[in-house]
Short mmCIF file of C-alpha atoms in Angstrom, two decimals:
data_model
loop_
_atom_site.label_atom_id
_atom_site.label_comp_id
_atom_site.label_asym_id
_atom_site.label_seq_id
_atom_site.Cartn_x
_atom_site.Cartn_y
_atom_site.Cartn_z
CA MET B 394 41.98 45.51 -87.51
CA ILE B 395 44.36 43.17 -88.70
CA LYS B 396 44.83 41.43 -85.14
CA ASP B 397 40.18 41.08 -86.10
CA VAL B 398 40.73 40.17 -89.53
CA LYS B 399 43.14 36.60 -88.05
CA LYS B 400 40.29 36.21 -85.32
CA SER B 401 37.52 36.10 -87.61
CA PHE B 402 39.72 33.44 -90.22
CA LEU B 403 40.68 30.91 -86.87
CA LYS B 404 37.04 31.06 -86.09
CA ILE B 405 36.24 30.23 -89.47
CA LEU B 406 38.71 27.88 -89.66
CA THR B 407 37.98 26.34 -86.62
CA PHE B 408 34.48 25.54 -87.73
CA PHE B 409 35.62 24.08 -90.57
CA ILE B 410 37.81 21.58 -88.92
CA ILE B 411 34.95 20.65 -86.86
CA ILE B 412 32.68 20.64 -89.73
CA SER B 413 35.14 18.28 -91.33
CA ILE B 414 35.76 15.56 -88.27
CA THR B 415 32.61 15.62 -87.58
CA ILE B 416 31.34 14.74 -91.21
CA VAL B 417 34.18 12.14 -91.10
CA ILE B 418 32.94 10.78 -88.09
CA ILE B 419 29.77 9.92 -88.63
CA PHE B 420 30.10 8.43 -91.59
CA SER B 421 32.90 6.14 -91.06
CA SER B 422 31.58 2.73 -90.91
CA PHE B 423 32.52 1.85 -86.64
CA PHE B 424 29.97 5.18 -85.73
CA LYS B 425 27.95 3.29 -87.88
CA THR B 426 28.59 0.21 -85.87
CA MET B 427 28.32 2.05 -82.63
CA SER B 428 24.90 3.87 -83.43
CA ILE B 429 22.98 0.91 -84.42
CA ASP B 430 24.40 -0.87 -81.06
CA LEU B 431 23.39 1.73 -79.44
CA ILE B 432 19.45 1.95 -81.05
CA GLY B 433 19.19 -1.33 -81.37
CA LEU B 434 20.29 -2.31 -77.36
CA PRO B 435 16.45 -1.07 -76.39
CA ASN B 436 14.87 -2.77 -79.24
CA ASN B 437 16.78 -5.91 -77.89
CA VAL B 438 16.11 -5.33 -73.97
CA ILE B 439 12.13 -5.15 -75.22
CA VAL B 440 12.20 -8.43 -77.71
CA ASN B 441 14.21 -10.42 -75.22
CA VAL B 442 11.46 -9.74 -72.23
CA ILE B 443 8.98 -9.98 -74.36
CA GLU B 444 9.84 -13.66 -75.33
CA ALA B 445 10.34 -14.16 -71.81
CA PHE B 446 6.69 -13.55 -70.85
CA LYS B 447 5.91 -15.61 -74.30
CA SER B 448 8.21 -18.41 -72.99
CA PHE B 449 6.37 -17.94 -69.19
CA PHE B 450 2.76 -17.75 -70.96
CA GLY B 451 2.97 -21.00 -72.46
CA LEU B 452 4.53 -22.68 -69.96
CA LEU B 453 1.38 -21.54 -68.10
CA LYS B 454 -0.75 -22.69 -70.55
CA ASP B 455 0.94 -25.87 -71.40
CA LYS B 456 0.84 -26.94 -67.85
CA LYS B 457 -2.62 -26.33 -67.63
CA SER B 458 -3.46 -28.74 -70.70
CA ILE B 459 -1.01 -31.22 -69.39
CA GLU B 460 -3.20 -31.16 -66.62
CA GLU B 461 -6.50 -31.43 -68.33
CA GLU B 462 -5.04 -34.21 -70.36
CA ASN B 463 -4.31 -35.84 -67.54
CA LYS B 464 -7.93 -35.95 -66.16
CA SER B 465 -9.47 -36.95 -69.47
CA LEU B 466 -6.48 -40.17 -69.07
CA LYS B 467 -7.52 -40.71 -66.01
CA LYS B 468 -10.95 -41.03 -66.83
CA GLN B 469 -10.61 -43.40 -69.67
CA ILE B 470 -8.43 -45.68 -67.84
CA GLU B 471 -11.31 -45.77 -65.21
CA LEU B 472 -13.75 -46.78 -67.95
CA LEU B 473 -11.26 -49.18 -69.25
CA LYS B 474 -11.30 -50.91 -65.91
CA LEU B 475 -15.23 -50.83 -65.66
CA GLU B 476 -15.50 -52.37 -69.01
CA ASN B 477 -12.79 -54.85 -68.28
CA GLN B 478 -15.03 -56.27 -65.11
CA LYS B 479 -17.69 -56.09 -67.25
CA LEU B 480 -15.98 -58.66 -69.84
CA PHE B 481 -14.64 -60.72 -66.54
CA TYR B 482 -18.21 -60.95 -65.38
CA LEU B 483 -19.67 -62.09 -68.67
CA LYS B 484 -17.12 -64.58 -69.32
CA THR B 485 -17.45 -65.71 -65.88
CA GLU B 486 -21.36 -65.60 -66.85
CA ASN B 487 -20.61 -67.68 -69.65
CA ASP B 488 -17.75 -70.44 -68.23
CA GLU B 489 -20.71 -71.29 -65.34
CA LEU B 490 -23.89 -71.37 -68.18
CA ARG B 491 -21.48 -73.33 -70.25
CA LYS B 492 -20.53 -75.70 -67.54
CA LEU B 493 -24.28 -76.86 -66.40
CA LEU B 494 -25.33 -77.42 -70.21
CA GLU B 495 -22.11 -79.33 -70.24
CA LEU B 496 -23.85 -81.45 -67.44
CA LYS B 497 -27.60 -81.87 -69.36
CA ASN B 498 -25.38 -83.80 -72.32
CA PHE B 499 -23.50 -85.42 -69.29
CA TYR B 500 -25.73 -87.32 -67.15
CA GLY B 501 -28.63 -87.22 -70.27
CA PHE B 502 -31.05 -85.17 -68.77
CA LYS B 503 -34.20 -85.10 -70.98
CA LYS B 504 -35.54 -81.55 -69.66
CA THR B 505 -33.67 -79.06 -68.00
CA PHE B 506 -33.80 -75.18 -67.19
CA VAL B 507 -31.47 -72.88 -66.22
CA ALA B 508 -32.26 -70.48 -63.72
CA LYS B 509 -30.84 -67.78 -61.88
CA VAL B 510 -30.23 -67.46 -57.89
CA ILE B 511 -32.38 -64.36 -56.83
CA GLY B 512 -32.93 -64.50 -53.54
CA PHE B 513 -31.93 -66.56 -50.16
CA SER B 514 -33.84 -67.61 -47.00
CA PRO B 515 -34.36 -63.99 -44.96
CA ASP B 516 -33.64 -66.68 -42.12
CA ASN B 517 -31.25 -68.96 -42.76
CA TRP B 518 -29.11 -69.44 -46.24
CA VAL B 519 -28.19 -72.42 -45.78
CA ASP B 520 -31.59 -74.15 -45.95
CA SER B 521 -33.18 -72.67 -49.09
CA PHE B 522 -32.98 -69.84 -52.00
CA ILE B 523 -34.96 -68.12 -54.71
CA ILE B 524 -34.44 -68.79 -58.49
CA ASP B 525 -36.38 -66.82 -61.35
CA LEU B 526 -38.41 -69.44 -62.72
CA GLY B 527 -41.80 -71.13 -61.89
CA LYS B 528 -44.48 -72.75 -63.16
CA ASN B 529 -44.94 -70.58 -66.26
CA ASP B 530 -41.80 -71.73 -67.23
CA GLY B 531 -42.66 -75.35 -66.97
CA ILE B 532 -41.49 -75.56 -62.65
CA LYS B 533 -42.84 -78.26 -60.59
CA GLU B 534 -42.26 -79.61 -57.40
CA GLY B 535 -40.14 -81.65 -56.95
CA ASP B 536 -37.78 -80.68 -59.54
CA ILE B 537 -34.92 -81.40 -58.54
CA VAL B 538 -31.84 -78.64 -58.74
CA ILE B 539 -28.05 -78.97 -59.54
CA ASN B 540 -24.93 -76.49 -59.28
CA ARG B 541 -21.30 -77.35 -60.10
CA GLY B 542 -22.49 -80.63 -61.23
CA TYR B 543 -23.69 -81.24 -57.74
CA LEU B 544 -26.89 -82.17 -56.68
CA ILE B 545 -27.99 -78.64 -53.82
CA GLY B 546 -31.47 -78.91 -53.61
CA ILE B 547 -34.89 -79.92 -54.57
CA VAL B 548 -37.99 -77.91 -55.62
CA LYS B 549 -40.31 -77.42 -52.52
CA LEU B 550 -42.36 -74.34 -53.47
CA ALA B 551 -43.42 -73.07 -57.41
CA GLY B 552 -44.80 -69.70 -57.97
CA ASP B 553 -45.91 -69.04 -61.40
CA ARG B 554 -42.90 -67.21 -61.56
CA TYR B 555 -40.45 -67.68 -59.18
CA SER B 556 -39.63 -71.09 -57.04
CA GLN B 557 -38.03 -71.75 -53.81
CA VAL B 558 -35.72 -74.08 -53.46
CA MET B 559 -34.95 -75.98 -50.40
CA SER B 560 -31.30 -77.02 -50.05
CA VAL B 561 -29.46 -80.53 -49.14
CA ASN B 562 -28.52 -79.34 -45.61
CA ASP B 563 -32.19 -78.68 -44.80
CA LYS B 564 -33.30 -80.42 -42.06
CA ASN B 565 -36.44 -81.49 -44.28
CA PHE B 566 -34.67 -82.51 -46.96
CA LYS B 567 -34.41 -86.48 -47.35
CA ILE B 568 -33.54 -88.62 -50.73
CA THR B 569 -32.64 -91.62 -51.12
CA VAL B 570 -28.88 -92.30 -52.17
CA ARG B 571 -26.47 -94.85 -53.28
CA THR B 572 -22.47 -94.71 -52.01
CA ARG B 573 -20.39 -94.57 -55.29
CA LYS B 574 -18.04 -97.23 -53.97
CA THR B 575 -20.32 -100.04 -52.48
CA GLY B 576 -23.03 -99.27 -54.05
CA GLU B 577 -25.38 -99.10 -50.65
CA ILE B 578 -28.61 -97.82 -50.13
CA CYS B 579 -29.01 -95.66 -47.77
CA PHE B 580 -31.37 -92.73 -46.60
CA TYR B 581 -29.73 -89.14 -46.77
CA ASN B 582 -31.19 -86.16 -44.25
CA GLY B 583 -29.97 -82.84 -44.16
CA LEU B 584 -28.73 -81.51 -40.82
CA ASP B 585 -26.55 -78.19 -40.94
CA TYR B 586 -24.50 -75.92 -42.41
CA LYS B 587 -22.41 -78.33 -45.30
CA LYS B 588 -23.77 -81.70 -43.07
CA GLY B 589 -25.90 -83.89 -43.77
CA ILE B 590 -26.76 -87.75 -42.05
CA LEU B 591 -27.13 -90.79 -43.55
CA LYS B 592 -30.18 -92.54 -41.50
CA TYR B 593 -30.58 -96.11 -40.78
CA VAL B 594 -27.23 -97.94 -41.57
CA ARG B 595 -27.50 -101.13 -40.51
CA PRO B 596 -24.11 -102.43 -39.11
CA GLU B 597 -23.23 -105.27 -42.27
CA GLN B 598 -23.61 -101.89 -44.53
CA ASP B 599 -20.23 -100.91 -46.30
CA ILE B 600 -19.85 -97.34 -46.25
CA ARG B 601 -16.78 -95.93 -46.10
CA LEU B 602 -15.03 -92.60 -45.31
CA SER B 603 -14.72 -90.83 -48.10
CA ASP B 604 -16.77 -92.17 -50.33
CA ILE B 605 -19.04 -90.27 -52.19
CA VAL B 606 -22.77 -90.24 -51.80
CA GLU B 607 -24.84 -89.76 -54.85
CA THR B 608 -28.77 -90.15 -56.09
CA THR B 609 -29.98 -93.69 -57.17
CA VAL B 610 -33.59 -93.58 -58.86
CA VAL B 611 -34.41 -96.06 -56.55
CA ASN B 612 -37.66 -95.41 -54.65
CA SER B 613 -37.21 -91.68 -55.92
CA GLY B 614 -37.26 -91.68 -59.77
CA ASN B 615 -34.34 -89.05 -59.48
CA PRO B 616 -31.92 -89.24 -61.96
CA GLU B 617 -28.48 -91.59 -61.28
CA GLY B 618 -25.17 -90.36 -59.62
CA ILE B 619 -25.92 -86.54 -59.33
CA PRO B 620 -23.49 -86.34 -56.24
CA VAL B 621 -25.04 -85.25 -53.29
CA GLY B 622 -21.83 -85.05 -50.49
CA ILE B 623 -18.90 -86.70 -49.56
CA VAL B 624 -18.64 -89.28 -46.34
CA ARG B 625 -16.74 -87.86 -43.22
CA LYS B 626 -17.81 -89.84 -40.07
CA ILE B 627 -18.61 -92.89 -39.46
CA SER B 628 -19.76 -93.59 -36.06
CA THR B 629 -21.75 -96.50 -33.60
CA LYS B 630 -23.37 -95.65 -30.30
CA GLU B 631 -23.81 -97.67 -27.44
CA GLY B 632 -26.78 -99.06 -27.40
CA GLU B 633 -27.80 -98.16 -30.33
CA PHE B 634 -28.45 -100.50 -33.28
CA PHE B 635 -27.96 -98.32 -35.99
CA ARG B 636 -24.50 -96.10 -37.27
CA ASP B 637 -24.19 -92.63 -37.13
CA VAL B 638 -22.54 -91.35 -40.47
CA GLU B 639 -21.80 -87.66 -41.38
CA VAL B 640 -22.10 -86.27 -44.77
CA GLU B 641 -19.91 -83.00 -45.87
CA THR B 642 -22.60 -81.98 -48.73
CA PHE B 643 -20.80 -79.36 -51.88
CA TYR B 644 -23.80 -76.91 -51.52
CA TYR B 645 -22.54 -73.46 -50.70
CA PRO B 646 -24.68 -70.90 -50.79
CA TYR B 647 -22.21 -67.75 -50.55
CA ASN B 648 -21.42 -67.78 -54.50
CA LEU B 649 -24.68 -69.52 -56.47
CA ASN B 650 -25.43 -67.20 -59.44
CA TYR B 651 -27.23 -69.46 -61.79
CA VAL B 652 -27.98 -73.86 -60.99
CA LEU B 653 -29.82 -76.12 -63.24
CA VAL B 654 -33.42 -77.63 -62.59
CA VAL B 655 -34.21 -80.84 -63.52
CA GLN B 656 -37.90 -81.80 -64.06
CA ARG B 657 -38.63 -85.51 -62.59
#
């Protein structure tokens, strides 16, 4: 009997001791820290994973945004390039038009027209070209045509709205000219690309290499002093009375844009 009581007492005492220790442990700061760490561990992992995903998708979004911005900037650059080319063309055009108007004042032309070259002879660009002015604008056949200060042709045919200009290189182009240095009167005749000849040059005439051949009012009614070309070759054929004089013209058809038409 006494043994049973002792056993019961020991069991009860053991139980209370265990309960006491458990309570002390539960309410101790160490246990609280450990508990919080153990409970917060999965939360921290989850938070870190979520943050990693956010960062990843943020990078993808930033990459797409950068690519779109890059495309937009490239498009703007191309538009700016086109605008720059347009401005450069307008500046070049304005400079060319200004120079043509300066020629009018320099030579004292009474009536001039600024015309745009819109086409060339389908057979030979060297011989002729088309301008965008005609009879309706006051253009007449025989009007001379100037570019960059040089005589480059004469109006051959004048339509109502367009005109055909015969260049100084055409074999049918003929005009009385004078040499600038010596003042010798000669007869110029077109020959070929950038080439013409002075016809009927007498042996006693003072024609010199590199002399400028220019227009004269003699037998032509043209304005005085407009350069036609430059003397490049002088020769005399055996048995021929007149000398051969070759002239390099200033007409270059491949960059024509605007020309000045001078009314005779």
